[in-house]
XYZ file of N, CA and C in Angstrom:
270
model
N 0.846 -1.182 0.000
C 0.000 0.000 0.000
C 0.885 1.235 0.000
N 0.630 2.163 -0.918
C 1.438 3.375 -1.048
C 1.117 4.346 0.080
N 2.140 5.023 0.611
C 1.868 6.016 1.657
C 1.108 7.195 1.082
N 0.191 7.735 1.879
C -0.580 8.886 1.431
C 0.186 10.161 1.727
N 0.182 11.050 0.763
C 0.864 12.330 0.918
C -0.053 13.317 1.630
N 0.507 14.073 2.544
C -0.294 15.089 3.226
C -0.396 16.363 2.402
N 0.269 16.393 1.259
C 0.258 17.596 0.436
C -0.627 17.409 -0.798
N -1.820 16.904 -0.576
C -2.740 16.730 -1.696
C -3.210 18.097 -2.183
N -3.606 18.146 -3.426
C -4.077 19.399 -4.004
C -5.471 19.733 -3.504
N -5.723 21.014 -3.404
C -7.063 21.473 -3.028
C -7.997 21.301 -4.218
N -9.247 21.074 -3.923
C -10.278 20.989 -4.954
C -10.703 22.402 -5.319
N -10.962 22.660 -6.598
C -11.402 23.978 -7.058
C -12.887 23.906 -7.404
N -13.664 24.848 -6.884
C -15.085 24.962 -7.203
C -15.362 26.410 -7.593
N -16.431 26.631 -8.317
C -16.765 27.969 -8.798
C -18.139 28.405 -8.307
N -18.237 29.660 -7.898
C -19.544 30.226 -7.571
C -20.316 30.393 -8.880
N -21.611 30.667 -8.780
C -22.420 30.884 -9.989
C -21.874 32.044 -10.813
N -21.457 33.121 -10.134
C -20.924 34.291 -10.841
C -19.637 33.936 -11.589
N -18.764 33.181 -10.946
C -17.511 32.782 -11.590
C -17.786 31.833 -12.757
N -18.756 30.943 -12.591
C -19.112 30.016 -13.668
C -19.612 30.772 -14.898
N -20.369 31.839 -14.683
C -20.841 32.661 -15.810
C -19.667 33.351 -16.488
N -18.688 33.805 -15.693
C -17.504 34.424 -16.279
C -16.720 33.415 -17.121
N -16.676 32.165 -16.681
C -15.966 31.129 -17.431
C -16.549 30.934 -18.821
N -17.860 31.085 -18.941
C -18.513 30.928 -20.236
C -18.021 31.956 -21.247
N -17.557 33.111 -20.763
C -17.107 34.180 -21.648
C -15.620 34.119 -21.976
N -14.913 33.165 -21.388
C -13.487 33.025 -21.670
C -13.351 32.135 -22.897
N -12.842 32.723 -23.997
C -12.805 31.972 -25.252
C -11.408 31.846 -25.852
N -10.512 32.753 -25.553
C -9.194 32.681 -26.182
C -8.276 31.747 -25.408
N -7.336 31.153 -26.123
C -6.381 30.260 -25.471
C -5.527 31.003 -24.455
N -5.240 32.258 -24.707
C -4.436 33.056 -23.786
C -5.155 33.216 -22.452
N -6.448 33.532 -22.491
C -7.230 33.675 -21.258
C -7.353 32.348 -20.520
N -7.595 31.273 -21.260
C -7.714 29.950 -20.646
C -6.406 29.560 -19.979
N -5.302 29.793 -20.648
C -3.987 29.469 -20.093
C -3.714 30.287 -18.827
N -4.041 31.567 -18.861
C -3.804 32.442 -17.705
C -4.601 31.963 -16.497
N -5.870 31.665 -16.697
C -6.707 31.193 -15.597
C -6.235 29.829 -15.108
N -5.891 28.949 -16.022
C -5.423 27.615 -15.655
C -4.176 27.689 -14.781
N -3.245 28.552 -15.141
C -2.028 28.724 -14.346
C -2.343 29.169 -12.931
N -3.235 30.141 -12.816
C -3.613 30.655 -11.495
C -4.305 29.574 -10.664
N -5.168 28.792 -11.290
C -5.877 27.743 -10.556
C -4.947 26.625 -10.104
N -3.932 26.331 -10.885
C -2.947 25.327 -10.473
C -2.212 25.809 -9.234
N -1.809 27.073 -9.230
C -1.124 27.627 -8.058
C -2.012 27.503 -6.825
N -3.278 27.878 -6.962
C -4.188 27.838 -5.818
C -4.509 26.418 -5.376
N -4.503 25.468 -6.297
C -4.766 24.085 -5.900
C -3.598 23.506 -5.105
N -2.397 23.972 -5.392
C -1.207 23.502 -4.675
C -1.015 24.282 -3.371
N -1.272 25.580 -3.421
C -1.063 26.448 -2.252
C -2.253 27.384 -2.086
N -3.349 26.905 -1.467
C -4.551 27.728 -1.337
C -4.334 29.055 -0.608
N -3.311 29.148 0.211
C -3.040 30.394 0.930
C -2.078 31.312 0.181
N -1.866 31.052 -1.115
C -0.923 31.846 -1.902
C -1.385 33.294 -2.074
N -2.674 33.507 -2.073
C -3.202 34.858 -2.245
C -3.159 35.658 -0.963
N -3.523 36.907 -1.090
C -3.537 37.821 0.055
C -4.959 37.973 0.580
N -5.125 38.036 1.904
C -6.464 38.270 2.467
C -6.985 39.654 2.069
N -8.274 39.728 1.810
C -8.917 41.004 1.526
C -9.572 41.448 2.823
N -9.233 42.632 3.310
C -9.830 43.094 4.573
C -11.346 43.188 4.462
N -12.008 42.866 5.557
C -13.463 42.953 5.548
C -14.057 42.210 6.713
N -15.276 41.778 6.529
C -16.036 41.066 7.554
C -15.363 39.738 7.897
N -15.227 39.452 9.174
C -14.573 38.218 9.606
C -15.565 37.147 10.049
N -16.864 37.350 9.822
C -17.848 36.368 10.259
C -17.914 35.158 9.330
N -17.581 35.328 8.069
C -17.620 34.228 7.112
C -16.216 33.820 6.730
N -16.100 33.012 5.686
C -14.764 32.636 5.226
C -13.986 33.870 4.769
N -12.690 33.859 4.974
C -11.827 34.982 4.602
C -11.703 35.055 3.083
N -12.173 36.145 2.501
C -12.039 36.353 1.066
C -10.585 36.693 0.768
N -10.034 36.078 -0.278
C -8.630 36.273 -0.639
C -8.551 36.639 -2.110
N -7.410 37.220 -2.502
C -7.176 37.482 -3.916
C -5.786 36.977 -4.281
N -5.714 36.339 -5.430
C -4.434 35.892 -5.959
C -4.207 36.636 -7.254
N -3.054 37.272 -7.386
C -2.725 38.017 -8.591
C -1.482 37.427 -9.215
N -1.577 37.102 -10.494
C -0.437 36.620 -11.268
C -0.052 37.746 -12.215
N 1.031 38.431 -11.879
C 1.464 39.584 -12.670
C 1.922 39.182 -14.070
N 2.498 37.984 -14.212
C 2.993 37.530 -15.507
C 1.850 37.311 -16.482
N 0.790 36.674 -16.015
C -0.348 36.350 -16.872
C -1.454 37.409 -16.827
N -1.277 38.435 -16.022
C -2.278 39.499 -15.887
C -3.660 38.946 -15.525
N -3.712 38.228 -14.425
C -4.979 37.652 -13.984
C -5.105 37.821 -12.474
N -6.326 38.021 -12.019
C -6.601 38.105 -10.581
C -7.797 37.218 -10.296
N -7.682 36.419 -9.243
C -8.746 35.508 -8.852
C -9.166 35.835 -7.429
N -10.457 36.039 -7.219
C -11.003 36.255 -5.883
C -11.593 34.933 -5.421
N -11.241 34.500 -4.192
C -11.647 33.177 -3.736
C -11.645 33.097 -2.222
N -12.188 32.001 -1.708
C -12.028 31.684 -0.295
C -11.769 30.184 -0.183
N -11.201 29.787 0.940
C -10.856 28.392 1.173
C -11.764 27.853 2.278
N -12.380 26.714 2.023
C -13.256 26.101 3.023
C -12.427 25.325 4.037
N -13.080 24.862 5.079
C -12.400 24.085 6.124
C -11.815 22.789 5.574
N -12.389 22.274 4.492
C -11.889 21.037 3.890
C -10.908 21.297 2.749
N -10.353 22.496 2.715
C -9.364 22.913 1.711
C -9.914 22.936 0.288
N -11.190 23.211 0.150
C -11.735 23.437 -1.181
C -11.592 24.918 -1.477
N -11.017 25.237 -2.619
C -10.889 26.627 -3.041
C -12.136 26.972 -3.835
N -12.914 27.929 -3.352
C -14.121 28.353 -4.051
C -13.825 29.682 -4.731
N -13.811 29.663 -6.050
C -13.537 30.872 -6.817
C -14.809 31.694 -6.882
N -14.716 32.906 -6.377
C -15.862 33.814 -6.363
C -15.924 34.576 -7.681
N -14.762 34.970 -8.188
C -14.724 35.724 -9.429
C -13.357 35.610 -10.083
N -13.335 35.704 -11.365
C -12.097 35.750 -12.142
C -12.092 37.110 -12.814
N -11.062 37.893 -12.553
C -11.030 39.247 -13.086
C -9.687 39.490 -13.743
N -9.710 39.887 -14.994
C -8.461 40.243 -15.652
C -8.008 41.598 -15.150
N -6.710 41.717 -14.903
C -6.164 42.987 -14.428
C -5.817 43.856 -15.609
């Protein structure tokens, strides 16, 4: 039996708003930029910076990839699921 790694990737899920934004992404450049950002977040969900605000719910975070000119707004659940709230090109 193979040993289980404690560094499993986080699962990525999309809010309804983010899912609608995905429908409008059509160029390979945009798809590649978003894919790169999502890979980073799946490996390191805390890679983004916290966005100041209400502390009663999950901490909203933003990840910015300056190379690909992409910004992702998301939060991480207790089970390490990354929920993308919005995808915004910078």
